[in-house]
Coordinates of C-alpha atoms in Angstrom, one line a residue:
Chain A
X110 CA -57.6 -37.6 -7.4
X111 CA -54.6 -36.5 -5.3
X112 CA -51.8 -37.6 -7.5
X113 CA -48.8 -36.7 -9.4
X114 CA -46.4 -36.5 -7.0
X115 CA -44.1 -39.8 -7.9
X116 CA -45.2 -40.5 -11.5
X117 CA -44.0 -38.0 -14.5
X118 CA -46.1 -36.7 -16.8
X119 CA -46.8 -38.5 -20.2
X120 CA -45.8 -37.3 -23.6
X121 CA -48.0 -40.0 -24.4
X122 CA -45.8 -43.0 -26.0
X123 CA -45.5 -45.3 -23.0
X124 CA -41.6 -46.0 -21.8
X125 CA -41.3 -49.9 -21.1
X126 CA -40.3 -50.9 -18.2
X127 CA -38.6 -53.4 -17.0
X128 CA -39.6 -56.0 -13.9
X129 CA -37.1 -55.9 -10.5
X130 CA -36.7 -59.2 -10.1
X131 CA -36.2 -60.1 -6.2
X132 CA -34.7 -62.8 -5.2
X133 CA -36.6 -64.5 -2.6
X134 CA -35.1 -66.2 0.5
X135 CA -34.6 -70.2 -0.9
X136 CA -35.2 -71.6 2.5
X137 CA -38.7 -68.9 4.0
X138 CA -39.6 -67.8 0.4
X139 CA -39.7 -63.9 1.6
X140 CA -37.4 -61.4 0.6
X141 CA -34.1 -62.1 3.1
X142 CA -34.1 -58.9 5.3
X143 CA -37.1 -60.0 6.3
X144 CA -36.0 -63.3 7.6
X145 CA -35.8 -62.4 10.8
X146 CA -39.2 -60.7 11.6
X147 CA -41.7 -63.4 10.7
X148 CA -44.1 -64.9 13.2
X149 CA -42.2 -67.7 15.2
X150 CA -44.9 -70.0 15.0
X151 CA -44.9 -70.1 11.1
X152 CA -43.1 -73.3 9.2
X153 CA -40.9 -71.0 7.2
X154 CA -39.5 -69.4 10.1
X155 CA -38.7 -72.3 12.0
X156 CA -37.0 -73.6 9.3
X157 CA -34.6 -70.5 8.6
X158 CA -33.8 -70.7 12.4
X159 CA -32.9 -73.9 12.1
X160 CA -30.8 -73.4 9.1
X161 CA -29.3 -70.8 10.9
X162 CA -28.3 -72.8 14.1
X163 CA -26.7 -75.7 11.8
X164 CA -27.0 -78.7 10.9
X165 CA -27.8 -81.0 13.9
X166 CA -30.8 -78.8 14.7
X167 CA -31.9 -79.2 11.0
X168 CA -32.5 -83.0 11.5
X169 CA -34.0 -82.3 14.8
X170 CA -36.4 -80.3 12.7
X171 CA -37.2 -82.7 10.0
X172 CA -37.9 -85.4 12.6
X173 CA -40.4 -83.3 13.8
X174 CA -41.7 -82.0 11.1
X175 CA -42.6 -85.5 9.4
X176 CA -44.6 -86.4 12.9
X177 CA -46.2 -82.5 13.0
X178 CA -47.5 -83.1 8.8
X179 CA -50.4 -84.3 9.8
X180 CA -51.5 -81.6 12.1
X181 CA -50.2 -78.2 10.2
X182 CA -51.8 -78.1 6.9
X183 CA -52.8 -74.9 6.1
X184 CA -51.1 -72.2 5.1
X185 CA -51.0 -68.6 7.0
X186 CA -50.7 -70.6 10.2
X187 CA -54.0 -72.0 11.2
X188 CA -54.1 -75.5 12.1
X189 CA -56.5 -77.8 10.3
X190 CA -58.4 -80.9 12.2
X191 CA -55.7 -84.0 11.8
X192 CA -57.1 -85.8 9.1
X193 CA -56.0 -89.1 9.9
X194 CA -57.7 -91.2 7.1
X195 CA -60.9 -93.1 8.3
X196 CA -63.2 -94.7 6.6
X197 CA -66.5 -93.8 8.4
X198 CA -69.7 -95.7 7.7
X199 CA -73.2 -94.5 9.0
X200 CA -77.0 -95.8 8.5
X201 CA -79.9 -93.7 8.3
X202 CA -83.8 -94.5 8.4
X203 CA -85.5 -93.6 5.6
X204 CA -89.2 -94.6 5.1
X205 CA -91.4 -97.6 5.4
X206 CA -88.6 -99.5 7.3
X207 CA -85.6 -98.7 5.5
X208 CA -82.5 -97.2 5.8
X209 CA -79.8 -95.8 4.2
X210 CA -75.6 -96.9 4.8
X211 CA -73.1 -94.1 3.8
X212 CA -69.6 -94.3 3.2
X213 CA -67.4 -91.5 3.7
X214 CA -63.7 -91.7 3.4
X215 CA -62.8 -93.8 0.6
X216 CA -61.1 -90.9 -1.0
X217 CA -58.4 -90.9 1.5
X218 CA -57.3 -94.6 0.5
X219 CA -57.1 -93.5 -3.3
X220 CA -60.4 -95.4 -3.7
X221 CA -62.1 -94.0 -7.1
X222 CA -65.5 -93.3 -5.5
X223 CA -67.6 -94.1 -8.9
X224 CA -65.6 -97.1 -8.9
X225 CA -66.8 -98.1 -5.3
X226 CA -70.1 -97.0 -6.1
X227 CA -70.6 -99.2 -8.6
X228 CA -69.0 -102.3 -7.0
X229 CA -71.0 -101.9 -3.7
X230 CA -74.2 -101.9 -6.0
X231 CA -73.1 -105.1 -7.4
X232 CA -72.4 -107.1 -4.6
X233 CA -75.4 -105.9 -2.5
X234 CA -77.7 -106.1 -5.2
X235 CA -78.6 -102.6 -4.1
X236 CA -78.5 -98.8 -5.0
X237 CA -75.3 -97.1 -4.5
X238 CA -74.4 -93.8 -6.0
X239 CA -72.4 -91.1 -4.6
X240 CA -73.4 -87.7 -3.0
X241 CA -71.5 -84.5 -1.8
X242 CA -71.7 -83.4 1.8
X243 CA -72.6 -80.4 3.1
X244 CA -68.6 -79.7 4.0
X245 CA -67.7 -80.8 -0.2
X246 CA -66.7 -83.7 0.6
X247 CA -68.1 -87.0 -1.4
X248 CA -69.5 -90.1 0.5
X249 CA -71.0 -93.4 -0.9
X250 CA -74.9 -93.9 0.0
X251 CA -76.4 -97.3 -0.6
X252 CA -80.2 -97.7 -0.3
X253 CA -80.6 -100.5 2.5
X254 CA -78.5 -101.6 5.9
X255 CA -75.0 -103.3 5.0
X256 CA -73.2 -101.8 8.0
X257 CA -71.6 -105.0 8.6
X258 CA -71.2 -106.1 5.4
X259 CA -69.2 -103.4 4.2
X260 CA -65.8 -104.4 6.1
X261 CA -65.7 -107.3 5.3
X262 CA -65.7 -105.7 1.4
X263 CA -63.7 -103.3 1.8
X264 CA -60.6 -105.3 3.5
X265 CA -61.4 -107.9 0.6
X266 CA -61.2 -105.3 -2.4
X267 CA -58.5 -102.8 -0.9
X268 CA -55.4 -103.6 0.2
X269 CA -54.7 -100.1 1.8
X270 CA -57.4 -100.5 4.1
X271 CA -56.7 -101.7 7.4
X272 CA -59.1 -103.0 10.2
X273 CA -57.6 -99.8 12.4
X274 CA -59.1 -97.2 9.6
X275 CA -63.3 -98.3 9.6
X276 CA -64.9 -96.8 12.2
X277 CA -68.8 -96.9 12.8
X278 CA -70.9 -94.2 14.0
X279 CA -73.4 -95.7 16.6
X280 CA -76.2 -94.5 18.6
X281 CA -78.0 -91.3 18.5
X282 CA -75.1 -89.3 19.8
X283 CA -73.1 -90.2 16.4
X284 CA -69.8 -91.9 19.0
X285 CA -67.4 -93.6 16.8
X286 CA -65.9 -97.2 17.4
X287 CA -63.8 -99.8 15.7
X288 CA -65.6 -102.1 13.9
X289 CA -63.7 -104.9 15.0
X290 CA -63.8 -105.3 18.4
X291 CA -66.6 -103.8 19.7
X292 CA -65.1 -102.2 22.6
X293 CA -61.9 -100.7 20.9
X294 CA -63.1 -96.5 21.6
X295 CA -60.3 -95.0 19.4
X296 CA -60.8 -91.0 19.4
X297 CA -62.6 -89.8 16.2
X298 CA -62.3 -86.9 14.9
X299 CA -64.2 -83.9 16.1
X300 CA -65.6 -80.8 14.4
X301 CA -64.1 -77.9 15.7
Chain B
X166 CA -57.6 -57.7 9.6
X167 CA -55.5 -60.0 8.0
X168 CA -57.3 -60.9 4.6
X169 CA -56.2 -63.8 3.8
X170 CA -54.9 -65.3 6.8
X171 CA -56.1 -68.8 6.4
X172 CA -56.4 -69.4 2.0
X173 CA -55.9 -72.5 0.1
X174 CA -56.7 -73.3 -2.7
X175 CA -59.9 -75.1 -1.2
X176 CA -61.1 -71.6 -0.3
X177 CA -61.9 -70.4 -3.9
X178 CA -65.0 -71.8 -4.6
X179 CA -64.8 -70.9 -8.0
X180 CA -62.2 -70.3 -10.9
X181 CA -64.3 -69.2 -14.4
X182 CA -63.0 -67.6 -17.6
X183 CA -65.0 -63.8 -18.3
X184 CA -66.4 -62.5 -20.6
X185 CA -63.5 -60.2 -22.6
X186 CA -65.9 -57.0 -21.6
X187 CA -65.7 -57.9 -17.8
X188 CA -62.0 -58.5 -18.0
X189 CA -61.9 -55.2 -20.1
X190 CA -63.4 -53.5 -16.9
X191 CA -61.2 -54.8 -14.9
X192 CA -57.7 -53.4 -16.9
X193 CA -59.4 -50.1 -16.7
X194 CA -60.2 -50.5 -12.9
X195 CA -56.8 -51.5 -12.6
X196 CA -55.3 -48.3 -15.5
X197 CA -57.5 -45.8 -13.1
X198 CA -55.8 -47.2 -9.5
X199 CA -52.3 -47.3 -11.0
X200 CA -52.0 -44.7 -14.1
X201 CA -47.8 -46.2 -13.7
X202 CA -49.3 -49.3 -15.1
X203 CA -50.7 -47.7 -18.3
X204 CA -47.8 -45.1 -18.9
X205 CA -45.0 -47.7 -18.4
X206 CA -47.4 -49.7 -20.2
X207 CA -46.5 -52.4 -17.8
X208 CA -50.3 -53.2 -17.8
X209 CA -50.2 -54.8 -21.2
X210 CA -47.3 -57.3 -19.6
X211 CA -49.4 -58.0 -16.7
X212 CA -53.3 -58.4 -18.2
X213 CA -52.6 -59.0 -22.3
X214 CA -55.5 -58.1 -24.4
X215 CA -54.9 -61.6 -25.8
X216 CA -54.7 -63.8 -22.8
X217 CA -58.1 -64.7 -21.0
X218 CA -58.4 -63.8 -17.8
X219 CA -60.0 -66.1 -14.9
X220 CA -62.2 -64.8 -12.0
X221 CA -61.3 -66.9 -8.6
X222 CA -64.0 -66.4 -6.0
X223 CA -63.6 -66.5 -2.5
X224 CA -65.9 -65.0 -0.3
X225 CA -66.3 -61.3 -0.3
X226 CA -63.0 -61.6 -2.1
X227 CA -62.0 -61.9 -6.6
X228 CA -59.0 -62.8 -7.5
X229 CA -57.8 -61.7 -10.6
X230 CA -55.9 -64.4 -12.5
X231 CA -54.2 -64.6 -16.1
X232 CA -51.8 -67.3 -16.8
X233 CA -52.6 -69.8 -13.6
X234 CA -50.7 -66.6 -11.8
X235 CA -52.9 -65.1 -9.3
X236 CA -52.0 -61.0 -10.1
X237 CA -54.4 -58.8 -8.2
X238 CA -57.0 -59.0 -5.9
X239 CA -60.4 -57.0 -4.4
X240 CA -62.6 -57.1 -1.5
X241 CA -65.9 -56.8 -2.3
X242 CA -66.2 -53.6 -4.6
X243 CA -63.0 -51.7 -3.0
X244 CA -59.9 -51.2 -5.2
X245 CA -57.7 -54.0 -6.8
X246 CA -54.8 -54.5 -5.4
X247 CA -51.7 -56.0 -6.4
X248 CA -50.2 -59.2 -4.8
X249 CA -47.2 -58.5 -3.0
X250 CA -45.0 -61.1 -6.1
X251 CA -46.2 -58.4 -8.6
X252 CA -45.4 -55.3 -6.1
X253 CA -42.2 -56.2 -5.8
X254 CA -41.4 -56.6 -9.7
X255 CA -43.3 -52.8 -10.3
X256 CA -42.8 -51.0 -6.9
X257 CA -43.1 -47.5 -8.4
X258 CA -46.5 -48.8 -9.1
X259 CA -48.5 -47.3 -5.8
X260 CA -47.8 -44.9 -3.5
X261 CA -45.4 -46.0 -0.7
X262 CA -45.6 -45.3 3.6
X263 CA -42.8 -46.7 5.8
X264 CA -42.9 -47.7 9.3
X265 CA -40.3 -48.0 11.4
X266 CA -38.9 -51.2 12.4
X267 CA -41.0 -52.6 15.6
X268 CA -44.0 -52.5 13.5
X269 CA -42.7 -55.3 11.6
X270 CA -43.4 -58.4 13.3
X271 CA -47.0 -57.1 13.8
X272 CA -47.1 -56.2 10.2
X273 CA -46.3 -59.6 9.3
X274 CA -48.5 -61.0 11.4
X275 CA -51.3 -59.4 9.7
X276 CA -51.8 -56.3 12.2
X277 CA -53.2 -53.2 10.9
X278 CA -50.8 -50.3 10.8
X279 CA -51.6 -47.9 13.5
X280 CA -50.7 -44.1 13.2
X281 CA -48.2 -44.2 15.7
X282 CA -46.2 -46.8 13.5
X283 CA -46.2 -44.2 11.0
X284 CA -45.6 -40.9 12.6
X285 CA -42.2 -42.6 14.4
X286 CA -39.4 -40.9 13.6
X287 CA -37.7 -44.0 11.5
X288 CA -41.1 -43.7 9.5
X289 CA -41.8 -42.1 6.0
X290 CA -44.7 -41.3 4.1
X291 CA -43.4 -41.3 0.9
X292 CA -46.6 -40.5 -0.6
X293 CA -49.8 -38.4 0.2
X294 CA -53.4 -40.0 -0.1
X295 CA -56.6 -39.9 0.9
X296 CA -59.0 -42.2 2.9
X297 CA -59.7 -45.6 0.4
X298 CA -56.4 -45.4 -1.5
X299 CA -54.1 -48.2 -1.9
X300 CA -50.6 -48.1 -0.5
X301 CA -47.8 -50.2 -0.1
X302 CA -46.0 -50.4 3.3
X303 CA -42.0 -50.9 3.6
X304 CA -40.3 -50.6 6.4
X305 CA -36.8 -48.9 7.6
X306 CA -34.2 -49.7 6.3
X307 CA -35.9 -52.6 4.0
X308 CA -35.8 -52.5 0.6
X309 CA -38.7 -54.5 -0.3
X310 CA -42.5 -54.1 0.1
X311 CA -44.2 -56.7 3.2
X312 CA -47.8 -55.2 3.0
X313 CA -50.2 -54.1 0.8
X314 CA -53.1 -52.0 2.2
X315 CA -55.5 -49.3 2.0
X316 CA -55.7 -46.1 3.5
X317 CA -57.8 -46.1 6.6
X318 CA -57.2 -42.5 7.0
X319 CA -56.1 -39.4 5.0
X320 CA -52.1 -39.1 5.1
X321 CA -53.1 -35.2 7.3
X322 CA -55.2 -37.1 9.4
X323 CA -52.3 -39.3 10.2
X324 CA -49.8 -36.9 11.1
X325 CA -52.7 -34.4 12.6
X326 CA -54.7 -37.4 15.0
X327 CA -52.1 -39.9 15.4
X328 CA -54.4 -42.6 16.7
X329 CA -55.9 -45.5 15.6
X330 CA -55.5 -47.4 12.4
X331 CA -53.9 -45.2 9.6
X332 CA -53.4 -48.4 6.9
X333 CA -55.8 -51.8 6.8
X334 CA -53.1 -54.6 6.3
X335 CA -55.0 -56.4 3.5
X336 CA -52.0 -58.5 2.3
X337 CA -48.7 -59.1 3.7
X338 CA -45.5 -61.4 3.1
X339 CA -45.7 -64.8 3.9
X340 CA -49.6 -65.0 4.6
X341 CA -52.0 -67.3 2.7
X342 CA -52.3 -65.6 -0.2
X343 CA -48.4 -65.0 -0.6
X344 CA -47.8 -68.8 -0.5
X345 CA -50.1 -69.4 -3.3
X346 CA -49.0 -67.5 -6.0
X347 CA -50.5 -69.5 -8.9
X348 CA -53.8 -72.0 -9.1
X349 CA -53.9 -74.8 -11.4

């Protein structure tokens, strides 16, 4: 191994050292002199320039920022599908003339999903139990159709939930739409 | 390319204690990389033969953690490499190259480090290697560490060829793995 060149050799007792500690930059979290060099589009740089051109730009920023949280969550830039909370419900054939209604989106609402679960299977007199998706995420399946009895529920038993947040997915080409009023065709989310 | 450019904590699909041989293995892996660790015997401040050590998975990629704090990392079966938060508390730790100053906005932005960007005459190599080592990258006139990387080629080859990428950027300030220094 090509070494040696920094390190002295050992006499064999170990000398402790000590950690540098580097104070990072309060406002981007990086060392300071490097302030100035990360990527523009980054949160942490926008902020320091911000900081940096004073105060009036600073509230400018904050303004913005609150409207932008929805759209920048990750870290390291990338920007993650808005994940404004729905509650989406879907039905599903299953065999001999039945179907399946799933719930997905509860979680969103501070719903326990157990809970849910457990209170759907009540009222319906049905099955209900919840199952992970393929993504990770958790929705509620009931074992029969309720698609239109489950607003009603829901708006019953959780405040937080507003007509505006059920959506449907109808026909074979999964399109969303408001529950209430048919015709209300409020953008979904997509996939990509 | 950048490692960890998008990485949350949704991204480790696992977190799981190991068995005290496997965290064993990976001290020594660590000892053999960095021989600074075990002389300054820094390594027994970092990785204590008491504390139990977790295993985050993420892809191709472990993370080493001990204490919630996420310490070192490796890509599939390559070296572990420190995180940037523990470079900077040990920098004597690895051996060091410096670029000069335009590379580091691409640096940052997780670029690879090119040969030219080292062969400038603002840049150092500190430090000789070989093809597979770990190095950290500073730049001019900086005094901290932005990147940590591994050889891509030899520290000759660099200097001789001066083409192509000398240094994979594998971690780097402010990227996803630098704004999560701990998990749960």
């Amino acid at each position: 191994m090509a070494d040696g060149t920094d390190v002295p050799s050992t006499s064999g007792t170990p000398t402790p050292v000590a950690p540098r500690v580097v104070e990072y930059d309060p406002i981007t979290g990086v060392p300071s002199e490097f302030n100035e060099f990360l990527p523009p589009d980054c949160p942490e740089y926008k902020k320091w320039k911000s900081a940096q051109e004073g105060g009036e730009s600073l509230e400018k920023l904050t303004l913005k920022d609150k409207a932008g949280a929805d759209v920048e969550k990750l870290p390291g830039g990338k920007v993650k599908k808005k994940t404004k909370p729905q509650v989406v419900l879907s039905v599903a054939q299953r065999q001999k003339n039945k179907s399946t209604t799933t719930v997905a989106g509860l979680e969103q609402f501070g719903v326990k999903l157990s809970e849910a679960g457990k209170l759907f299977g009540k009222k319906f007199a049905c099955g209900a139990s919840v199952v992970k998706t393929a993504s990770g995420g958790e929705q509620i399946e009931m074992q029969g159709d309720f698609l239109h009895q489950i607003p009603e529920l829901l708006l019953k038993n959780y405040k937080n939930i507003t007509k505006d947040d059920i959506f449907y997915v109808d026909a074979a080409d999964g399109k969303k739409k408001k529950n209430y009023f048919a015709d209300g065709d409020d953008d979904g989310d997509d996939d990509s | 390319m950048a490692l960890f450019k998008k990485f949350s904590r949704e991204d480790v699909s696992n977190l799981s204690q190991v068995k005290s041989s496997v965290a064993r293995g990976i001290r020594a892996a660590v000892c053999e990389t960095y021989p600074y660790l075990e002389q300054t015997d820094v390594i027994e401040t970092l990785i204590p033969k008491k504390e139990s050590v977790y295993l985050g998975k993420c892809g191709h990629v472990q993370l080493c953690v001990i204490n919630g704090n996420i310490l070192f990392f490796q890509e599939r079966d390559g070296p572990w490499l420190p995180t940037l938060r523990v470079l900077h508390q040990y920098p004597a730790m690895m051996k060091r190259l410096r670029t000069d100053k335009g590379a580091i906005k691409f640096v940052l932005s997780g670029a690879n480090i090119m040969c030219p960007g080292l062969t400038h005459p603002d840049a150092t190599i500190h430090d000789e290697g070989d093809v597979g080592t770990p190095v950290a990258i500073y730049a001019c006139g900086k005094e901290h560490a932005m990147a940590v990387g591994v050889l891509q080629m030899s520290t000759a080859d660099i200097r001789a060829v001066n083409k192509g990428i000398g240094v994979d950027n594998l971690h780097h300030l402010n990227d996803g793995l630098w704004k999560m220094p701990s998990l749960n």
